[in-house]
Short mmCIF file of C-alpha atoms in Angstrom, two decimals:
data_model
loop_
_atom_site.label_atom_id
_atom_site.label_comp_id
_atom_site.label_asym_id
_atom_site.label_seq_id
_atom_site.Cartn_x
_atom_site.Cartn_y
_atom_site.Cartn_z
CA UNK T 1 -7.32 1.66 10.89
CA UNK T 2 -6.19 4.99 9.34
CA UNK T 3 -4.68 5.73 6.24
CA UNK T 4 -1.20 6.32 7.56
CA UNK T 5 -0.76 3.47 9.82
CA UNK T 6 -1.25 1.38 7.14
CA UNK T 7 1.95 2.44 5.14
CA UNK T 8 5.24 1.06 6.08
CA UNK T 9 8.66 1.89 4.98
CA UNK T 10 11.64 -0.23 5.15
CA UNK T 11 15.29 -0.27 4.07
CA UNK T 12 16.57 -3.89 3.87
CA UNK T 13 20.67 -4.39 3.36
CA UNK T 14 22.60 -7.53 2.79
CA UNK T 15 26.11 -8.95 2.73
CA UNK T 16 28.30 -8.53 -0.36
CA UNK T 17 27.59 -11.72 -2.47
CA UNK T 18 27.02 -12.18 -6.67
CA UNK T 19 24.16 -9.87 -7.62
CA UNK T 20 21.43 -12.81 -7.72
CA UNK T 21 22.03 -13.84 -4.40
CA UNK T 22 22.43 -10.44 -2.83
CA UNK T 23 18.61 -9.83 -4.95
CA UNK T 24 17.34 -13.22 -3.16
CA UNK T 25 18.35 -12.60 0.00
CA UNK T 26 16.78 -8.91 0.19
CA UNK T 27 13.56 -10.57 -0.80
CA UNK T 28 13.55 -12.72 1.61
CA UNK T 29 13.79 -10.19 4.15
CA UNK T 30 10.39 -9.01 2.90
CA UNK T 31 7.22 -9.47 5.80
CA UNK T 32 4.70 -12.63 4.28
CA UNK T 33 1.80 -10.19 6.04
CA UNK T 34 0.37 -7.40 3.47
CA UNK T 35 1.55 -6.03 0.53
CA UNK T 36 4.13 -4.03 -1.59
CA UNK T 37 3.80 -1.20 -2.97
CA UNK T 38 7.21 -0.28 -4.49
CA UNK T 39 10.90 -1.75 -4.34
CA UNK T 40 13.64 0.20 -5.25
CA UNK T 41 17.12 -1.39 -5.61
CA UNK T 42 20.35 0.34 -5.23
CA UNK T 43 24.08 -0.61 -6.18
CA UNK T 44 26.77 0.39 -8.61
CA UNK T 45 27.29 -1.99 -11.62
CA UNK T 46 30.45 -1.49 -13.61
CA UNK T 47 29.03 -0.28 -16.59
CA UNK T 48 26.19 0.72 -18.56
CA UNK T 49 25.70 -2.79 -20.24
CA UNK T 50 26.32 -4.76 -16.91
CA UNK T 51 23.02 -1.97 -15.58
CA UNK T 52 20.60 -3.11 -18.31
CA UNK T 53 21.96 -6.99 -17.61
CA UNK T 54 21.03 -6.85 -13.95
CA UNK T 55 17.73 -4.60 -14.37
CA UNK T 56 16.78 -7.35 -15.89
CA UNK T 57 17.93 -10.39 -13.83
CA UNK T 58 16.42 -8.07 -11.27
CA UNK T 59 12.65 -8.20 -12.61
CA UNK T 60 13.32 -11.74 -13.21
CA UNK T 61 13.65 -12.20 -9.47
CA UNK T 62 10.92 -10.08 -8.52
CA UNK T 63 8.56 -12.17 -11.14
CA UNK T 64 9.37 -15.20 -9.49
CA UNK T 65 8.67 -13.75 -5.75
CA UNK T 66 5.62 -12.09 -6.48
CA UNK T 67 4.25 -13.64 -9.72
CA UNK T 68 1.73 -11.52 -11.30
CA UNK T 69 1.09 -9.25 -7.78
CA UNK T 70 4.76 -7.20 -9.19
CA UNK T 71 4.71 -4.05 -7.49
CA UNK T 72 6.33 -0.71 -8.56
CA UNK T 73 9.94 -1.27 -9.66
CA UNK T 74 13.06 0.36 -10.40
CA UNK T 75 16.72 -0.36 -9.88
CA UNK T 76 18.98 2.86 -9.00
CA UNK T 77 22.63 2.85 -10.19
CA UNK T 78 23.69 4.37 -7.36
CA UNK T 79 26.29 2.95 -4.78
CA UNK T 80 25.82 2.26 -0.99
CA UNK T 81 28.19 3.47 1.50
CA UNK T 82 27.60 0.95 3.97
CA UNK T 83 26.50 -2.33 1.80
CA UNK T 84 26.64 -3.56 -1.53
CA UNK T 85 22.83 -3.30 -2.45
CA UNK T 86 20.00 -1.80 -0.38
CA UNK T 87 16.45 -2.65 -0.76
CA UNK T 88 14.05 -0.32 0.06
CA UNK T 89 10.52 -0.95 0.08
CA UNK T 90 7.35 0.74 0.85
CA UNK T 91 4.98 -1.78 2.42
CA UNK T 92 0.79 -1.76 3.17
CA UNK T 93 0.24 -3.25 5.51
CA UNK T 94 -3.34 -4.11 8.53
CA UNK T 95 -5.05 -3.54 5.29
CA UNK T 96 -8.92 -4.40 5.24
CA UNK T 97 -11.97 -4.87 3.72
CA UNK T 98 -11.93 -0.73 2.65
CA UNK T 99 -8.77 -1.44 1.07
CA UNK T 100 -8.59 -2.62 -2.72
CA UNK T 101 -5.19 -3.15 -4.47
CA UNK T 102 -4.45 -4.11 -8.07
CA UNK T 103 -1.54 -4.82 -9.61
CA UNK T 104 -1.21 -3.76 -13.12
CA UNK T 105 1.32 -3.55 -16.18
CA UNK T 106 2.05 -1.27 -18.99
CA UNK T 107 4.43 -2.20 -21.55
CA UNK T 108 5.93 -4.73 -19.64
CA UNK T 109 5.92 -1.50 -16.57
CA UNK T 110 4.44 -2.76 -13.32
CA UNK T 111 2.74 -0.55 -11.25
CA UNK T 112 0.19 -0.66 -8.33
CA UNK T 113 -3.03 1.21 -7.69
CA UNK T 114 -4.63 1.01 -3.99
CA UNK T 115 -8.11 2.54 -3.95
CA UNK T 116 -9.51 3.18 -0.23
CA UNK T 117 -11.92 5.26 0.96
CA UNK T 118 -10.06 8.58 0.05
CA UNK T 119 -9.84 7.65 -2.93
CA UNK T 120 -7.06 6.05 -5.76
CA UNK T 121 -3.63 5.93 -5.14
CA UNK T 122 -0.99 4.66 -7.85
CA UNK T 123 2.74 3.51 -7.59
CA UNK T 124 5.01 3.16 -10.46
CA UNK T 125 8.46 3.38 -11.23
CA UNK T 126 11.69 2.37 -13.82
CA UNK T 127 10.40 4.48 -16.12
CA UNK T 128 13.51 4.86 -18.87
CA UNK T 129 14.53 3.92 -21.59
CA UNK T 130 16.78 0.66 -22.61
CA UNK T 131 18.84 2.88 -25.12
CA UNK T 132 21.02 4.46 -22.93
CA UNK T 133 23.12 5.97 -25.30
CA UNK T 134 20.48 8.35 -26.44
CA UNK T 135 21.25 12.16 -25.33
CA UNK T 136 19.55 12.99 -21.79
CA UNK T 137 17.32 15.42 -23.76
CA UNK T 138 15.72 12.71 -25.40
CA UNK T 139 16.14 10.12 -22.82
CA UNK T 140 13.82 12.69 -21.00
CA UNK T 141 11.37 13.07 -23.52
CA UNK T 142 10.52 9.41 -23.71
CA UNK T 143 10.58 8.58 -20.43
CA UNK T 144 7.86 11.30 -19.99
CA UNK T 145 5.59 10.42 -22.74
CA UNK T 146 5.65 6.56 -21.16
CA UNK T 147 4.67 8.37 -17.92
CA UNK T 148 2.05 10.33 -19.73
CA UNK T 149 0.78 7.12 -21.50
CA UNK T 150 0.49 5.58 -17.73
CA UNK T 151 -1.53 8.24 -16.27
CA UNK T 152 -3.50 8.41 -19.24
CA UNK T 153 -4.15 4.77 -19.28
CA UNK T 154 -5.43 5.05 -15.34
CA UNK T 155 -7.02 8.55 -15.39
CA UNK T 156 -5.01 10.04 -13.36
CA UNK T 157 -4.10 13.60 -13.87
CA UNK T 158 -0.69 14.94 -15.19
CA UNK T 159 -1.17 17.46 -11.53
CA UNK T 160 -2.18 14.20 -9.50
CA UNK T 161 1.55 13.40 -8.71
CA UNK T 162 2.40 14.26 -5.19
CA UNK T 163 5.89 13.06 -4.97
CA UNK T 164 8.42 12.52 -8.17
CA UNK T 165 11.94 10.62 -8.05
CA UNK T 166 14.22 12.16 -10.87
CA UNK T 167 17.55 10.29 -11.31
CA UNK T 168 20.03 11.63 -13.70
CA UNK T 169 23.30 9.92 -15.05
CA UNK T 170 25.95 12.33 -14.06
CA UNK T 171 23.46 14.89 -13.55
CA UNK T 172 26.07 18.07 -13.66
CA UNK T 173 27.80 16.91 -16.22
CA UNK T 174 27.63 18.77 -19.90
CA UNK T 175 26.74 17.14 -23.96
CA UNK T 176 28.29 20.17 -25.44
CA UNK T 177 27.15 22.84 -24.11
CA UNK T 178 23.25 21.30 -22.57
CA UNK T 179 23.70 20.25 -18.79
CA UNK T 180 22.33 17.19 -18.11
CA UNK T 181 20.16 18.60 -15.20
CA UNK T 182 18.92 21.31 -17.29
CA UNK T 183 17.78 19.18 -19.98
CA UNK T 184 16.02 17.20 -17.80
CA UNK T 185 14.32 20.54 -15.93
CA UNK T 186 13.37 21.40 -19.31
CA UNK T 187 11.77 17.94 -20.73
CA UNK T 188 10.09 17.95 -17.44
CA UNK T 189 8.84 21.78 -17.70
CA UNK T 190 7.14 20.97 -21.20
CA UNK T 191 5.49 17.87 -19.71
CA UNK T 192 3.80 20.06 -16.92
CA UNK T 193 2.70 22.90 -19.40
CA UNK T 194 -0.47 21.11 -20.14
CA UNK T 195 -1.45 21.52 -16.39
CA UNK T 196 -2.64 24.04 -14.42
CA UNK T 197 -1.25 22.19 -11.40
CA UNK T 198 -3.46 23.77 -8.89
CA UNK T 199 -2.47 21.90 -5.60
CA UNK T 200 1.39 23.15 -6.38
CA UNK T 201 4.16 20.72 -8.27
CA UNK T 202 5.08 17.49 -6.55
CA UNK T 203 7.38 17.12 -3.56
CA UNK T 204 10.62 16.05 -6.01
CA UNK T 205 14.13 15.03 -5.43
CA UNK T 206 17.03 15.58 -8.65
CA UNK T 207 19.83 13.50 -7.89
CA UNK T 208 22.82 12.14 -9.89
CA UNK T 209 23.66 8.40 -10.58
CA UNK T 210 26.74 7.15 -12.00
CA UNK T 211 25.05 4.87 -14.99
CA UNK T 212 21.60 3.68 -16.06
CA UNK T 213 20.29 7.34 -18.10
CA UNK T 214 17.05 8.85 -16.81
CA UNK T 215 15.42 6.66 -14.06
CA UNK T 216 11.70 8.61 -13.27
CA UNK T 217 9.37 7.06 -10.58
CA UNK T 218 6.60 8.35 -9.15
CA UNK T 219 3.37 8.33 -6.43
CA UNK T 220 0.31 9.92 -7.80
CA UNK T 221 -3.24 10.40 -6.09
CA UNK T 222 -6.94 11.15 -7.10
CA UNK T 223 -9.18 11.82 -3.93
CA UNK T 224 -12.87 11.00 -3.97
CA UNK T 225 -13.97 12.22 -0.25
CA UNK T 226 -13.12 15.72 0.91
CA UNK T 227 -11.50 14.50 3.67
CA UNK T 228 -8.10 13.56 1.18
CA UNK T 229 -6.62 16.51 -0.48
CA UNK T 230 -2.86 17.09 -1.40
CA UNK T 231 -0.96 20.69 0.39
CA UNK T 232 2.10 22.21 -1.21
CA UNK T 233 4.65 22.89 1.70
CA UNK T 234 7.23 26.17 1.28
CA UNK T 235 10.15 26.33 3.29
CA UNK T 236 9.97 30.22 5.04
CA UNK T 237 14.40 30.65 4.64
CA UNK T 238 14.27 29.08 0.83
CA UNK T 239 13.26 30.68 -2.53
CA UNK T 240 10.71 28.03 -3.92
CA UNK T 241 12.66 25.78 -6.48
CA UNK T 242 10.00 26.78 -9.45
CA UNK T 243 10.81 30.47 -8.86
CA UNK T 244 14.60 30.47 -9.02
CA UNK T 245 16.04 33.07 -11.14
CA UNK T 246 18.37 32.65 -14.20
CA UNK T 247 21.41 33.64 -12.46
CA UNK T 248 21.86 29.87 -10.38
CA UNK T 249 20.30 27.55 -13.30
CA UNK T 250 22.63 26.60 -16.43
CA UNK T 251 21.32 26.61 -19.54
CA UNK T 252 20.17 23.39 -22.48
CA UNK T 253 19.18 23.61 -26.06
CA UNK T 254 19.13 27.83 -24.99
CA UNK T 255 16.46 27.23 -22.21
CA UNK T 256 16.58 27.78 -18.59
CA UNK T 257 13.26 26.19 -17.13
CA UNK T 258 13.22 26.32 -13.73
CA UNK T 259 12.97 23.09 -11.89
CA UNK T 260 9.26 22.12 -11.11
CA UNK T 261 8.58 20.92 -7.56
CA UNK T 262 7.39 21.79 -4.23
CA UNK T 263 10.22 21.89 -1.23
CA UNK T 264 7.39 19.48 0.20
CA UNK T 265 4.29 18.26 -0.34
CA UNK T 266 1.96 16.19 2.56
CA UNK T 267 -1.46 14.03 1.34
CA UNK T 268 -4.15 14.51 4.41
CA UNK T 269 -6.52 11.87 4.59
CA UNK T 270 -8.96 12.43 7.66
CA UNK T 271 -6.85 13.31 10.57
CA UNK T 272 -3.81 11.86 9.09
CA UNK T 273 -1.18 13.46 6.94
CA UNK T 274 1.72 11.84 5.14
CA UNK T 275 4.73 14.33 4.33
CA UNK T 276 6.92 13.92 1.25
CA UNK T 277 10.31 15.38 1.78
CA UNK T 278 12.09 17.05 -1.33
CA UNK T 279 15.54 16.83 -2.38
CA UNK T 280 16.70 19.08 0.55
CA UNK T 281 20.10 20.43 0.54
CA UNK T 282 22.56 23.75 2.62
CA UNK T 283 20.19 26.41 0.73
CA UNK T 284 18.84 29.59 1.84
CA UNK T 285 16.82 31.92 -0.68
CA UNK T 286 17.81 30.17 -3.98
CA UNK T 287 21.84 30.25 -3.21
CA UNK T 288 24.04 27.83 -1.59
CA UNK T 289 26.28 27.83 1.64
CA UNK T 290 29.36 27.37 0.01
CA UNK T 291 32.99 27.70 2.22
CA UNK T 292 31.11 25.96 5.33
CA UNK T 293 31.94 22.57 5.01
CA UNK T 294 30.46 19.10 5.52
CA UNK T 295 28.95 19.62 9.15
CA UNK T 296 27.39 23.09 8.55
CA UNK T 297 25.58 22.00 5.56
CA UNK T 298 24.49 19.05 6.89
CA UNK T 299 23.13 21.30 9.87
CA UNK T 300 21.49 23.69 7.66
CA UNK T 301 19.68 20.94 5.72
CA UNK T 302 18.48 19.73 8.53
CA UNK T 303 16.87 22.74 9.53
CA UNK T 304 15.28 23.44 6.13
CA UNK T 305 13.67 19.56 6.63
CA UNK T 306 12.43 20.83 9.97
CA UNK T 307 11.13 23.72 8.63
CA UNK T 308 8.96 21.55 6.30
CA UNK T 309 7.64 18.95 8.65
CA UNK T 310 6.85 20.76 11.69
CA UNK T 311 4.58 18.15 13.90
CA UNK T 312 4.90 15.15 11.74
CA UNK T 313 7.05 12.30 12.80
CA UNK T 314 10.58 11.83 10.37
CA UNK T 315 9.84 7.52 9.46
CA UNK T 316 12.45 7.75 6.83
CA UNK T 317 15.64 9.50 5.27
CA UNK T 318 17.80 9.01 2.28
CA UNK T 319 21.33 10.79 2.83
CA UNK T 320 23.21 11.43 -0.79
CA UNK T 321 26.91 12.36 -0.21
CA UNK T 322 29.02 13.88 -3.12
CA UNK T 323 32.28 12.70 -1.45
CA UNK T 324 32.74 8.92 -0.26
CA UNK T 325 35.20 10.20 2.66
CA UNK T 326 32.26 11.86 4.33
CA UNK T 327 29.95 8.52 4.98
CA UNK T 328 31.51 8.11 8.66
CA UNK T 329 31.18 11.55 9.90
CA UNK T 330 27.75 12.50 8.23
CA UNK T 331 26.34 9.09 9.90
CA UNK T 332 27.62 9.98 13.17
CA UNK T 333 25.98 13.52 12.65
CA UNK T 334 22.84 12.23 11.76
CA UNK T 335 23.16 9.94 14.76
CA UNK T 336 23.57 12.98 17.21
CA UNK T 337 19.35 13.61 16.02
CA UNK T 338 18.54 10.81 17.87
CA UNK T 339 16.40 9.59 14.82
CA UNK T 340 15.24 5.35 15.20
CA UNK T 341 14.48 5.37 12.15
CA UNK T 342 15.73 3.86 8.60
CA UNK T 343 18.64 5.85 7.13
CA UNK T 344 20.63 5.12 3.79
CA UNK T 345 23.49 6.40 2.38
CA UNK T 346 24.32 7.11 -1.20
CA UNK T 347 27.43 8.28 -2.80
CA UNK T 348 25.66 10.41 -5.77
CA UNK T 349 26.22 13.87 -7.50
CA UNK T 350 24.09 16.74 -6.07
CA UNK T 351 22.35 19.24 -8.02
CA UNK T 352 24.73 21.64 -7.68
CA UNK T 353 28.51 21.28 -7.82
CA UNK T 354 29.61 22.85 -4.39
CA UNK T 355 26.52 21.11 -2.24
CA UNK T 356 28.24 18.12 -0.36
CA UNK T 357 25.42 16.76 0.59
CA UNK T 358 21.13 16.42 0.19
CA UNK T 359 18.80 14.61 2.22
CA UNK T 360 14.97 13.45 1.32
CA UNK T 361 12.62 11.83 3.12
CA UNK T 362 9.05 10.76 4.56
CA UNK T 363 7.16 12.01 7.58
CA UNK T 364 3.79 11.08 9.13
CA UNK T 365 1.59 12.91 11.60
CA UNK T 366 -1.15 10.95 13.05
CA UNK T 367 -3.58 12.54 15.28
CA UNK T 368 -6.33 9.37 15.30
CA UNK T 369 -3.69 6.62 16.90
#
């Protein structure tokens, strides 16, 4: 069976409940058949100490379900606009005898590797740190050096990540006079220096949360056939994110690094090809639609996603809304696409103060079916 049929994705809700049970009864939801690869958990706690409380109860719950097979992990302060807590998961499933997974920890970090014959694949995530009160200049800092330790540890390549989650607390927000998202760009630019990244910067998404800090996770690949390589996908009506100019970035500790990623980024192994979605939002050339409102950005985005995945089938989208009013209309645009597919919604701060709205996402176009 081909690479891509074997990957699954899955967004699993539940009724308001305590946090435990809500955690219990997403797991439960979970298929007995094949295995996980990452969980990602997202719902709004009241507070910063109340996040690292249930990040914890949360990994206690997982430990118990999965024992010492924990996959990638990581627990998004970021509230649901149609449930309390969503589950997503990204599953492997019809796996075989080509097909070798391990589950691994790093300072107490789980993370999965799955080596087939295209070669090794790694999943990891909740990389942060548990002092949250730290500046999101040095939040950033650590949480890179524990993702450099990682990919050290594995030998995997700084330039071997294909597709990078960046969540920032209150991500337009200021300390002084440093943006939060600027500090991050610019802990994330001095990480990537030592690389000559020549397949292009991962597909990316930088996206606000209310609470938890800096929240990094991450999919990274090494290919061992020439039938796997990675492709860094431009969007034709955009200005690619890494070459922005000075005039629409703000500034931190008197830098301006531009943010490093790809508008989209696919893995091809054989005849099948996987697409990573970026962070995609109303942009054309490097400047926003501003003055258009909720249904014309949406539109635009839309179009900028379909610029970037061309043949390959949409299996999964993550809306982020900067205004809560706007869940019920933006869900019935998105229904007018006809997609049958999972879709969540998440009330978060965009990139930019005047975009209402981003969307990410995976794709898969499979020519061997």
């Amino acid at each position: 069976m081909s690479y891509c049929n074997k990957i699954q994705y899955k967004i699993y809700t539940t009724a308001k409940d305590q946090f435990p049970v809500m955690v219990e009864k997403l797991l439960a939801q979970l298929p007995e058949q094949g295995a996980v690869l990452r969980l990602a958990f997202f719902g709004m706690p009241p507070d910063n100490e109340e996040y690292l409380l249930r990040r914890e109860l949360l990994k206690e719950k997982v430990r118990e379900k999965f024992g010492d097979q924990l996959p990638a992990l990581s627990y998004v302060s970021q509230p649901p606009l149609h449930t309390s807590l969503i589950m997503e998961a990204h599953l492997l499933q019809n796996w075989d005898h080509t097909d070798h997974l391990y589950c691994r920890c790093l300072d107490g970090l789980p993370y999965v590797i799955w080596e087939n014959p295209y070669g090794r694949f790694l999943y990891a995530g909740g990389f942060q740190t548990d002092i949250l009160q730290w500046t999101i200049e040095k939040q950033s800092a650590e949480v890179f050096n524990r993702i450099g330790k990682l990919l050290h540890e594995e030998n995997f390549p700084v330039h071997s990540i294909v597709r990078q989650w960046n969540y920032i607390e209150r991500i337009t927000d200021f300390e002084g006079e440093n943006q939060h998202y600027q500090s991050f760009n610019n802990a994330r630019s001095d990480f990537y220096t030592g690389d000559l990244w020549p397949q292009g910067y991962p597909a990316a998404t930088g996206i606000g949360t209310n609470l938890g800090g800096i929240l990094v996770d991450l999919d990274a690949a090494v290919f061992t056939s020439p039938e796997g390589f990675v492709t860094p996908i431009d969007n034709k009506l955009q200005v690619a994110a890494h070459a922005y100019s000075g005039q629409v970035l703000a500034e931190a500790q008197h830098k301006k690094a531009t943010p490093k990623f790809e508008r989209a980024k696919s893995i091809t192994a054989g005849s099948d090809r996987l697409v990573y979605i970026s962070g995609t939002a109303a942009i054309r050339g490097e400047e926003s639609l501003t003055g258009v409102g909720l249904d014309r950005q949406l539109h635009i985005t839309m179009e900028n996603i379909a610029q970037l995945t061309r043949n390959a089938e949409i299996r999964m989208l993550r809306v982020y809304l900067k205004e809560k009013k706007d869940y019920s209309r933006s869900k019935k645009l998105m229904e007018s696409y006809g997609f049958s597919i999972p879709v969540s919604y998440m009330w978060a701060d965009v990139c930019r103060d005047e975009l209402l709205i981003e969307i990410e996402g995976i794709a898969i176009e499979k020519k061997d079916i």
